[in-house]
Tab-separated table of C-alpha atoms and ligand atoms in Angstrom:
chain	number	residue	atom	x	y	z
A	1	MET	CA	7.678	-29.806	-1.168
A	2	GLU	CA	7.514	-26.223	-2.183
A	3	LYS	CA	7.758	-25.825	-5.894
A	4	THR	CA	10.737	-23.747	-6.865
A	5	TYR	CA	9.943	-20.568	-8.665
A	6	ARG	CA	11.679	-17.455	-9.796
A	7	ILE	CA	10.141	-14.121	-10.279
A	8	ASN	CA	10.741	-11.621	-13.007
A	9	LYS	CA	14.096	-9.876	-12.861
A	10	ASP	CA	12.719	-6.437	-11.911
A	11	MET	CA	11.392	-7.741	-8.659
A	12	LEU	CA	14.785	-9.099	-7.697
A	13	LYS	CA	16.032	-5.538	-7.341
A	14	GLU	CA	12.948	-3.742	-6.078
A	15	PHE	CA	9.287	-4.056	-5.230
A	16	THR	CA	7.420	-0.822	-5.742
A	17	SER	CA	4.283	-1.862	-7.624
A	18	ILE	CA	1.853	-4.774	-7.492
A	19	LYS	CA	2.579	-5.247	-11.208
A	20	GLN	CA	6.002	-6.628	-10.308
A	21	LEU	CA	4.377	-9.719	-8.830
A	22	GLY	CA	4.058	-11.059	-12.355
A	23	ASP	CA	1.483	-13.841	-12.770
A	24	LEU	CA	-1.215	-13.158	-10.168
A	25	SER	CA	-2.405	-16.721	-9.639
A	26	GLU	CA	1.188	-17.762	-9.036
A	27	ALA	CA	1.587	-14.888	-6.561
A	28	PHE	CA	-1.560	-15.991	-4.702
A	29	ALA	CA	-0.239	-19.575	-4.595
A	30	LYS	CA	3.050	-18.345	-3.129
A	31	ALA	CA	1.145	-16.293	-0.549
A	32	LYS	CA	-0.987	-19.307	0.389
A	33	TYR	CA	2.147	-21.378	0.908
A	34	VAL	CA	3.661	-18.660	3.125
A	35	LYS	CA	0.426	-18.362	5.123
A	36	GLU	CA	0.238	-22.114	5.719
A	37	ASN	CA	3.981	-22.540	6.353
A	38	PRO	CA	5.109	-19.323	8.041
A	39	PHE	CA	8.339	-20.752	9.463
A	40	ALA	CA	9.356	-22.983	6.550
A	41	ASP	CA	12.021	-20.592	5.259
A	42	GLN	CA	13.853	-19.600	8.439
A	43	GLU	CA	17.212	-20.542	6.916
A	44	LEU	CA	16.668	-18.234	3.961
A	45	GLY	CA	16.958	-15.122	6.125
A	46	ARG	CA	19.614	-16.300	8.571
A	47	ASN	CA	22.291	-13.626	9.070
A	48	ARG	CA	20.441	-11.335	6.683
A	49	THR	CA	19.325	-7.911	7.882
A	50	LEU	CA	16.245	-5.964	6.894
A	51	LEU	CA	16.425	-2.213	7.463
A	52	MET	CA	13.031	-0.536	7.649
A	53	ILE	CA	13.123	3.244	7.117
A	54	PHE	CA	10.084	5.297	8.099
A	55	PHE	CA	9.647	8.896	7.020
A	56	ASN	CA	6.004	8.638	8.219
A	57	SER	CA	4.006	6.996	11.001
A	58	SER	CA	2.878	3.377	10.848
A	59	LEU	CA	1.276	0.679	12.946
A	60	ARG	CA	0.474	-2.189	10.569
A	61	THR	CA	3.334	-1.844	8.108
A	62	ARG	CA	5.910	-1.594	10.855
A	63	LEU	CA	4.648	-4.589	12.828
A	64	SER	CA	3.622	-6.872	9.959
A	65	THR	CA	6.805	-6.332	7.957
A	66	GLN	CA	8.982	-6.930	11.016
A	67	LYS	CA	6.988	-10.077	11.833
A	68	ALA	CA	7.329	-11.255	8.231
A	69	ALA	CA	11.113	-10.766	8.321
A	70	MET	CA	11.367	-12.552	11.694
A	71	ASN	CA	9.348	-15.472	10.292
A	72	LEU	CA	12.024	-15.688	7.594
A	73	GLY	CA	14.800	-15.783	10.216
A	74	MET	CA	16.049	-12.254	9.503
A	75	ASN	CA	17.445	-9.598	11.791
A	76	VAL	CA	15.523	-6.326	11.624
A	77	ILE	CA	16.584	-2.729	12.224
A	78	VAL	CA	13.953	0.005	12.259
A	79	LEU	CA	14.790	3.669	11.764
A	80	ASP	CA	12.264	6.458	12.219
A	81	VAL	CA	13.953	9.224	10.294
A	82	ASN	CA	12.014	11.938	12.107
A	83	GLN	CA	12.713	10.587	15.585
A	84	GLY	CA	16.367	10.338	16.496
A	85	ALA	CA	18.027	10.447	13.089
A	86	TRP	CA	19.472	13.611	11.557
A	87	LYS	CA	16.993	15.618	9.566
A	88	LEU	CA	17.635	14.831	5.927
A	89	GLU	CA	17.938	17.253	3.040
A	90	THR	CA	16.433	15.692	-0.070
A	91	GLU	CA	17.090	18.321	-2.777
A	92	ARG	CA	20.426	18.284	-4.585
A	93	GLY	CA	22.202	21.646	-4.960
A	94	VAL	CA	20.779	23.161	-1.784
A	95	ILE	CA	23.158	25.243	0.378
A	96	MET	CA	22.733	23.332	3.610
A	97	ASP	CA	22.722	26.231	6.064
A	98	GLY	CA	19.258	25.423	7.465
A	99	ASP	CA	17.921	22.860	9.935
A	100	LYS	CA	18.979	19.721	8.025
A	101	PRO	CA	22.494	18.486	8.950
A	102	GLU	CA	22.638	15.501	6.574
A	103	HIS	CA	21.876	14.869	2.917
A	104	LEU	CA	19.956	11.867	1.653
A	105	LEU	CA	22.753	11.287	-0.858
A	106	GLU	CA	25.169	10.319	1.953
A	107	ALA	CA	22.566	8.839	4.282
A	108	ILE	CA	21.227	6.353	1.714
A	109	PRO	CA	24.514	4.605	0.794
A	110	VAL	CA	25.483	4.589	4.487
A	111	MET	CA	22.195	2.864	5.367
A	112	GLY	CA	22.860	0.424	2.551
A	113	CYS	CA	26.120	-0.616	4.289
A	114	TYR	CA	24.249	-1.911	7.324
A	115	CYS	CA	21.709	-4.261	5.746
A	116	ASP	CA	20.847	-6.648	2.926
A	117	ILE	CA	17.357	-5.374	2.079
A	118	ILE	CA	15.726	-1.969	2.656
A	119	GLY	CA	12.027	-1.194	3.140
A	120	VAL	CA	11.073	2.476	2.743
A	121	ARG	CA	7.957	4.381	3.806
A	122	SER	CA	7.863	7.817	2.237
A	123	PHE	CA	4.433	9.358	1.633
A	124	ALA	CA	3.558	11.973	-0.947
A	125	ARG	CA	4.585	15.333	0.479
A	126	PHE	CA	2.086	17.333	-1.603
A	127	GLU	CA	4.764	20.014	-2.185
A	128	SER	CA	5.323	19.050	-5.807
A	129	LYS	CA	3.086	16.731	-7.786
A	130	ASN	CA	6.007	16.055	-10.082
A	131	ASP	CA	8.367	15.010	-7.277
A	132	ASP	CA	5.648	12.843	-5.734
A	133	TYR	CA	4.619	11.139	-8.977
A	134	GLU	CA	8.263	10.624	-9.951
A	135	GLU	CA	8.829	8.936	-6.578
A	136	LEU	CA	11.792	11.162	-5.837
A	137	ILE	CA	12.637	9.671	-2.417
A	138	LEU	CA	11.995	5.994	-3.166
A	139	ASN	CA	13.928	6.151	-6.425
A	140	GLN	CA	16.947	7.658	-4.675
A	141	PHE	CA	16.984	4.661	-2.338
A	142	ILE	CA	16.800	2.349	-5.348
A	143	LYS	CA	19.586	4.235	-7.111
A	144	TYR	CA	22.035	4.892	-4.271
A	145	SER	CA	21.586	2.240	-1.566
A	146	GLY	CA	23.152	-0.623	-3.515
A	147	LYS	CA	20.573	-2.949	-1.952
A	148	PRO	CA	17.175	-4.309	-2.997
A	149	VAL	CA	14.483	-1.849	-1.949
A	150	PHE	CA	10.796	-2.419	-1.384
A	151	SER	CA	8.044	0.102	-0.783
A	152	MET	CA	6.230	0.250	2.546
A	153	GLU	CA	3.989	2.954	0.982
A	154	ALA	CA	5.660	5.493	-1.187
A	155	ALA	CA	4.255	8.630	-2.813
A	156	THR	CA	2.075	6.946	-5.414
A	157	ARG	CA	1.601	3.303	-4.383
A	158	HIS	CA	1.276	0.962	-1.403
A	159	PRO	CA	1.886	-2.406	-3.040
A	160	LEU	CA	2.194	-4.533	0.126
A	161	GLN	CA	-1.243	-3.228	1.156
A	162	THR	CA	-2.670	-3.976	-2.275
A	163	PHE	CA	-1.221	-7.484	-2.298
A	164	ALA	CA	-2.774	-8.120	1.152
A	165	ASP	CA	-6.089	-6.663	-0.089
A	166	MET	CA	-6.060	-8.935	-3.115
A	167	ILE	CA	-5.155	-12.027	-1.069
A	168	THR	CA	-8.105	-11.159	1.204
A	169	ILE	CA	-10.475	-10.800	-1.760
A	170	GLU	CA	-9.343	-14.192	-3.076
A	171	GLU	CA	-10.058	-15.726	0.323
A	172	TYR	CA	-13.532	-14.183	0.721
A	173	LYS	CA	-14.963	-13.978	-2.792
A	174	LYS	CA	-18.031	-16.125	-3.431
A	175	VAL	CA	-18.146	-15.704	-7.195
A	176	GLU	CA	-15.347	-16.017	-9.701
A	177	LYS	CA	-15.604	-12.410	-10.866
A	178	PRO	CA	-16.812	-10.270	-7.948
A	179	LYS	CA	-17.933	-6.670	-8.286
A	180	ILE	CA	-15.395	-4.508	-6.462
A	181	VAL	CA	-16.323	-0.932	-5.574
A	182	MET	CA	-13.678	1.495	-4.359
A	183	THR	CA	-15.367	4.451	-2.715
A	184	TRP	CA	-13.952	7.789	-1.604
A	185	ALA	CA	-15.102	8.771	1.896
A	186	PRO	CA	-14.575	11.963	3.899
A	187	HIS	CA	-11.577	12.700	6.122
A	188	PRO	CA	-10.411	15.926	7.777
A	189	LYS	CA	-6.792	15.793	6.550
A	190	ALA	CA	-5.231	15.578	3.107
A	191	LEU	CA	-4.305	11.924	2.511
A	192	PRO	CA	-2.147	10.560	-0.301
A	193	GLN	CA	-3.518	8.759	-3.360
A	194	ALA	CA	-1.086	5.866	-2.828
A	195	VAL	CA	-3.590	3.361	-1.429
A	196	PRO	CA	-6.374	3.990	-3.971
A	197	ASN	CA	-3.870	4.217	-6.860
A	198	SER	CA	-2.303	0.951	-5.868
A	199	PHE	CA	-5.596	-0.833	-5.232
A	200	ALA	CA	-6.844	0.286	-8.637
A	201	GLU	CA	-3.599	-0.875	-10.220
A	202	GLY	CA	-4.073	-4.281	-8.621
A	203	ILE	CA	-7.747	-4.767	-9.462
A	204	ASN	CA	-7.032	-3.676	-13.030
A	205	LEU	CA	-4.818	-6.770	-13.302
A	206	THR	CA	-7.924	-8.929	-12.781
A	207	ASP	CA	-11.040	-9.382	-14.895
A	208	TYR	CA	-13.339	-8.420	-12.012
A	209	GLU	CA	-16.016	-5.753	-12.385
A	210	PHE	CA	-14.408	-2.622	-10.973
A	211	VAL	CA	-16.173	0.627	-10.124
A	212	ILE	CA	-14.608	3.708	-8.526
A	213	THR	CA	-16.946	6.241	-6.939
A	214	HIS	CA	-16.040	9.693	-5.623
A	215	PRO	CA	-17.317	13.264	-5.684
A	216	LYS	CA	-16.447	15.370	-8.734
A	217	GLY	CA	-12.934	16.793	-8.388
A	218	TYR	CA	-11.471	13.652	-6.817
A	219	GLU	CA	-10.506	11.975	-10.108
A	220	LEU	CA	-7.365	9.869	-9.787
A	221	ASP	CA	-4.508	9.702	-12.268
A	222	PRO	CA	-6.037	8.000	-15.370
A	223	SER	CA	-3.083	5.624	-15.577
A	224	PHE	CA	-4.235	4.100	-12.277
A	225	VAL	CA	-7.975	4.283	-13.007
A	226	GLY	CA	-7.352	2.139	-16.069
A	227	LYS	CA	-10.426	0.224	-17.156
A	228	ALA	CA	-12.441	0.963	-13.983
A	229	HIS	CA	-15.865	2.513	-14.447
A	230	VAL	CA	-16.058	5.874	-12.641
A	231	GLU	CA	-19.517	6.458	-11.141
A	232	TYR	CA	-20.220	9.760	-9.384
A	233	ASP	CA	-23.426	8.443	-7.799
A	234	GLN	CA	-22.197	6.490	-4.782
A	235	LYS	CA	-25.492	4.676	-4.197
A	236	LYS	CA	-25.657	3.546	-7.816
A	237	ALA	CA	-22.067	2.337	-7.569
A	238	PHE	CA	-22.872	0.242	-4.484
A	239	GLU	CA	-25.690	-1.687	-6.185
A	240	GLY	CA	-24.814	-5.368	-6.392
A	241	ALA	CA	-21.276	-4.893	-5.036
A	242	ASP	CA	-19.492	-7.901	-3.514
A	243	PHE	CA	-16.722	-5.838	-1.896
A	244	ILE	CA	-16.762	-2.216	-0.730
A	245	TYR	CA	-13.245	-0.811	-0.449
A	246	ALA	CA	-13.397	2.565	1.303
A	247	LYS	CA	-10.598	5.119	1.328
A	248	ASN	CA	-10.127	8.846	1.521
A	249	TRP	CA	-7.704	10.599	-0.762
A	250	ALA	CA	-6.876	14.234	-1.452
A	251	ALA	CA	-7.542	15.763	-4.858
A	252	TYR	CA	-5.117	14.818	-7.627
A	253	THR	CA	-6.068	16.975	-10.587
A	254	GLY	CA	-4.756	20.368	-11.611
A	255	ASP	CA	-4.154	23.133	-9.066
A	256	ASN	CA	-6.117	21.184	-6.463
A	257	TYR	CA	-3.324	18.601	-6.058
A	258	GLY	CA	-3.112	17.599	-2.383
A	259	LYS	CA	-6.151	19.601	-1.321
A	260	VAL	CA	-9.224	18.590	0.702
A	261	LEU	CA	-12.174	19.688	-1.469
A	262	SER	CA	-14.956	18.065	0.528
A	263	MET	CA	-15.706	16.645	3.949
A	264	ASP	CA	-19.234	15.703	2.922
A	265	ARG	CA	-20.391	13.048	5.363
A	266	SER	CA	-23.142	11.964	3.011
A	267	TRP	CA	-20.259	9.912	1.505
A	268	THR	CA	-19.612	8.029	4.771
A	269	VAL	CA	-20.190	4.285	4.327
A	270	ASP	CA	-23.239	3.376	6.434
A	271	SER	CA	-25.595	0.427	6.752
A	272	ALA	CA	-28.225	1.965	4.442
A	273	LYS	CA	-25.653	2.055	1.636
A	274	MET	CA	-24.327	-1.398	2.482
A	275	ALA	CA	-27.937	-2.651	2.144
A	276	LEU	CA	-27.771	-1.755	-1.571
A	277	THR	CA	-24.927	-4.219	-2.110
A	278	ASN	CA	-24.882	-7.958	-2.646
A	279	ASN	CA	-24.224	-8.409	1.092
A	280	ALA	CA	-20.782	-6.975	0.364
A	281	TYR	CA	-17.750	-7.319	2.542
A	282	PHE	CA	-16.388	-4.042	3.888
A	283	MET	CA	-12.653	-3.395	3.483
A	284	HIS	CA	-10.314	-0.597	4.546
A	285	CYS	CA	-6.534	-0.558	4.823
A	286	LEU	CA	-6.678	1.118	8.282
A	287	PRO	CA	-6.134	3.371	10.139
A	288	VAL	CA	-9.750	4.412	9.718
A	289	ARG	CA	-11.647	7.330	11.218
A	290	ARG	CA	-14.976	5.979	12.424
A	291	ASN	CA	-18.090	7.939	11.504
A	292	MET	CA	-16.108	9.855	8.894
A	293	ILE	CA	-15.098	7.020	6.561
A	294	VAL	CA	-17.422	4.335	7.950
A	295	THR	CA	-20.040	4.089	10.690
A	296	ASP	CA	-19.438	2.050	13.843
A	297	ASP	CA	-22.114	-0.484	12.915
A	298	VAL	CA	-20.653	-1.228	9.460
A	299	ILE	CA	-17.069	-1.643	10.648
A	300	GLU	CA	-18.266	-3.821	13.528
A	301	SER	CA	-20.611	-5.894	11.346
A	302	PRO	CA	-19.883	-9.522	10.383
A	303	GLN	CA	-19.331	-8.260	6.815
A	304	SER	CA	-16.362	-6.154	7.916
A	305	ILE	CA	-13.111	-7.943	7.064
A	306	VAL	CA	-10.699	-5.179	8.032
A	307	ILE	CA	-8.940	-7.334	10.646
A	308	PRO	CA	-8.253	-10.385	8.407
A	309	GLU	CA	-7.209	-7.846	5.751
A	310	ALA	CA	-4.657	-6.365	8.171
A	311	ALA	CA	-3.546	-9.863	9.219
A	312	ASN	CA	-2.731	-10.612	5.582
A	313	ARG	CA	-0.148	-7.819	5.668
A	314	VAL	CA	2.246	-10.337	7.220
A	315	VAL	CA	1.553	-12.720	4.344
A	316	SER	CA	2.068	-10.132	1.621
A	317	ALA	CA	5.277	-8.827	3.205
A	318	GLN	CA	6.661	-12.297	3.835
A	319	THR	CA	5.938	-13.437	0.284
A	320	VAL	CA	7.713	-10.406	-1.164
A	321	ILE	CA	10.704	-10.444	1.221
A	322	LYS	CA	11.114	-14.163	0.597
A	323	GLU	CA	11.314	-13.514	-3.136
A	324	ILE	CA	13.928	-10.820	-2.607
A	325	LEU	CA	15.940	-13.065	-0.267
A	326	MET	CA	15.907	-15.813	-2.892
A	327	SER	CA	17.489	-13.392	-5.330
A	328	LEU	CA	20.397	-12.345	-3.098
B	1	AN0	C1	-2.154	6.916	5.179
B	1	AN0	C2	-2.673	7.115	3.759
B	1	AN0	O1	-3.833	7.435	3.585
B	1	AN0	O2	-1.893	6.917	2.809
B	1	AN0	C3	-1.706	5.496	5.395
B	1	AN0	C4	-2.682	4.431	5.055
B	1	AN0	C5	-2.105	3.082	5.045
B	1	AN0	N1	-3.202	7.209	6.139
B	1	AN0	C6	-3.111	8.215	6.990
B	1	AN0	O3	-2.180	8.967	6.959
B	1	AN0	C7	-4.237	8.373	7.988
B	2	CP	N1	-2.434	-0.019	6.285
B	2	CP	C1	-1.252	0.496	6.698
B	2	CP	O1	-0.289	0.576	5.952
B	2	CP	O2	-1.224	0.890	8.009
B	2	CP	P1	-0.050	1.680	8.734
B	2	CP	O3	-0.031	3.067	8.162
B	2	CP	O4	-0.432	1.634	10.181
B	2	CP	O5	1.239	0.977	8.470
């Protein structure tokens, strides 16, 4: 029998940060139960509807979250805001004489009428650091939809990814306190800090050794870096690592917010660097640009766990949606 559990009250209304999982070992136990018994809670979601709203592209989040909801017996509606819906104005007070026929402030409560739970993907727009770091879009959904909202990657965090990453680390770790290294790697486009912020937030909840390595100028928000050691020498950082977590992100600090400062391929994760590690596993949230972020041979090596990591996205989503369903 599944043990009955309740989560902290915040999570009943929203899931926007890995911190809302509460006790981590309990969260991992819940995830393990979901993984081993994917169809055990079909009744929980019966006649309940999940609405997934995408302001940005997705492969994994879209498919894994839909699969998770279907495993729970839910109906699912997916809306790509930029394909088929009215363009949405997001600023209040704007004279709407431009190309956007609808305001988010009507659209959100309307969407709330058609579902029981809402998942939102809304990346950092890099127009205003303040708007991004205040989670302007996600918070409007929380405030005006009248329904529980969870993040499918918002401006500053990607908690379902982080939860899947952490489940994967628990499954693969060979020592109780592994050394985790999150490394910046080059990419041609400006990418949000959501994945690295969120991963750092998650690993900071553990007592694992945690090192972040990136070129100068790519410092993340200190509130996410937390107790991680920042090492600017990538090779030094890799020494003795048990897990290499690669990710590109655009600059965060000062006037460089949202800018690409470097495409230096000497930061690409290759087999020579992996040889410095403790036979580390290679992780990436995907999508990944081969031979920019990581070489073909590393991502194809037996130490690459990017596919099981992606598979765990169903587990993380199902665990979280189940918790929200239990609170309805
Ligand atoms: C996105 C990002 O870096 O946040 C999504 C990753 C899950 N990646 C891209 O846009 C390529
Ligand atoms: N990792 C991840 O969230 O992938 P998608 O952007 O394809 O959803």
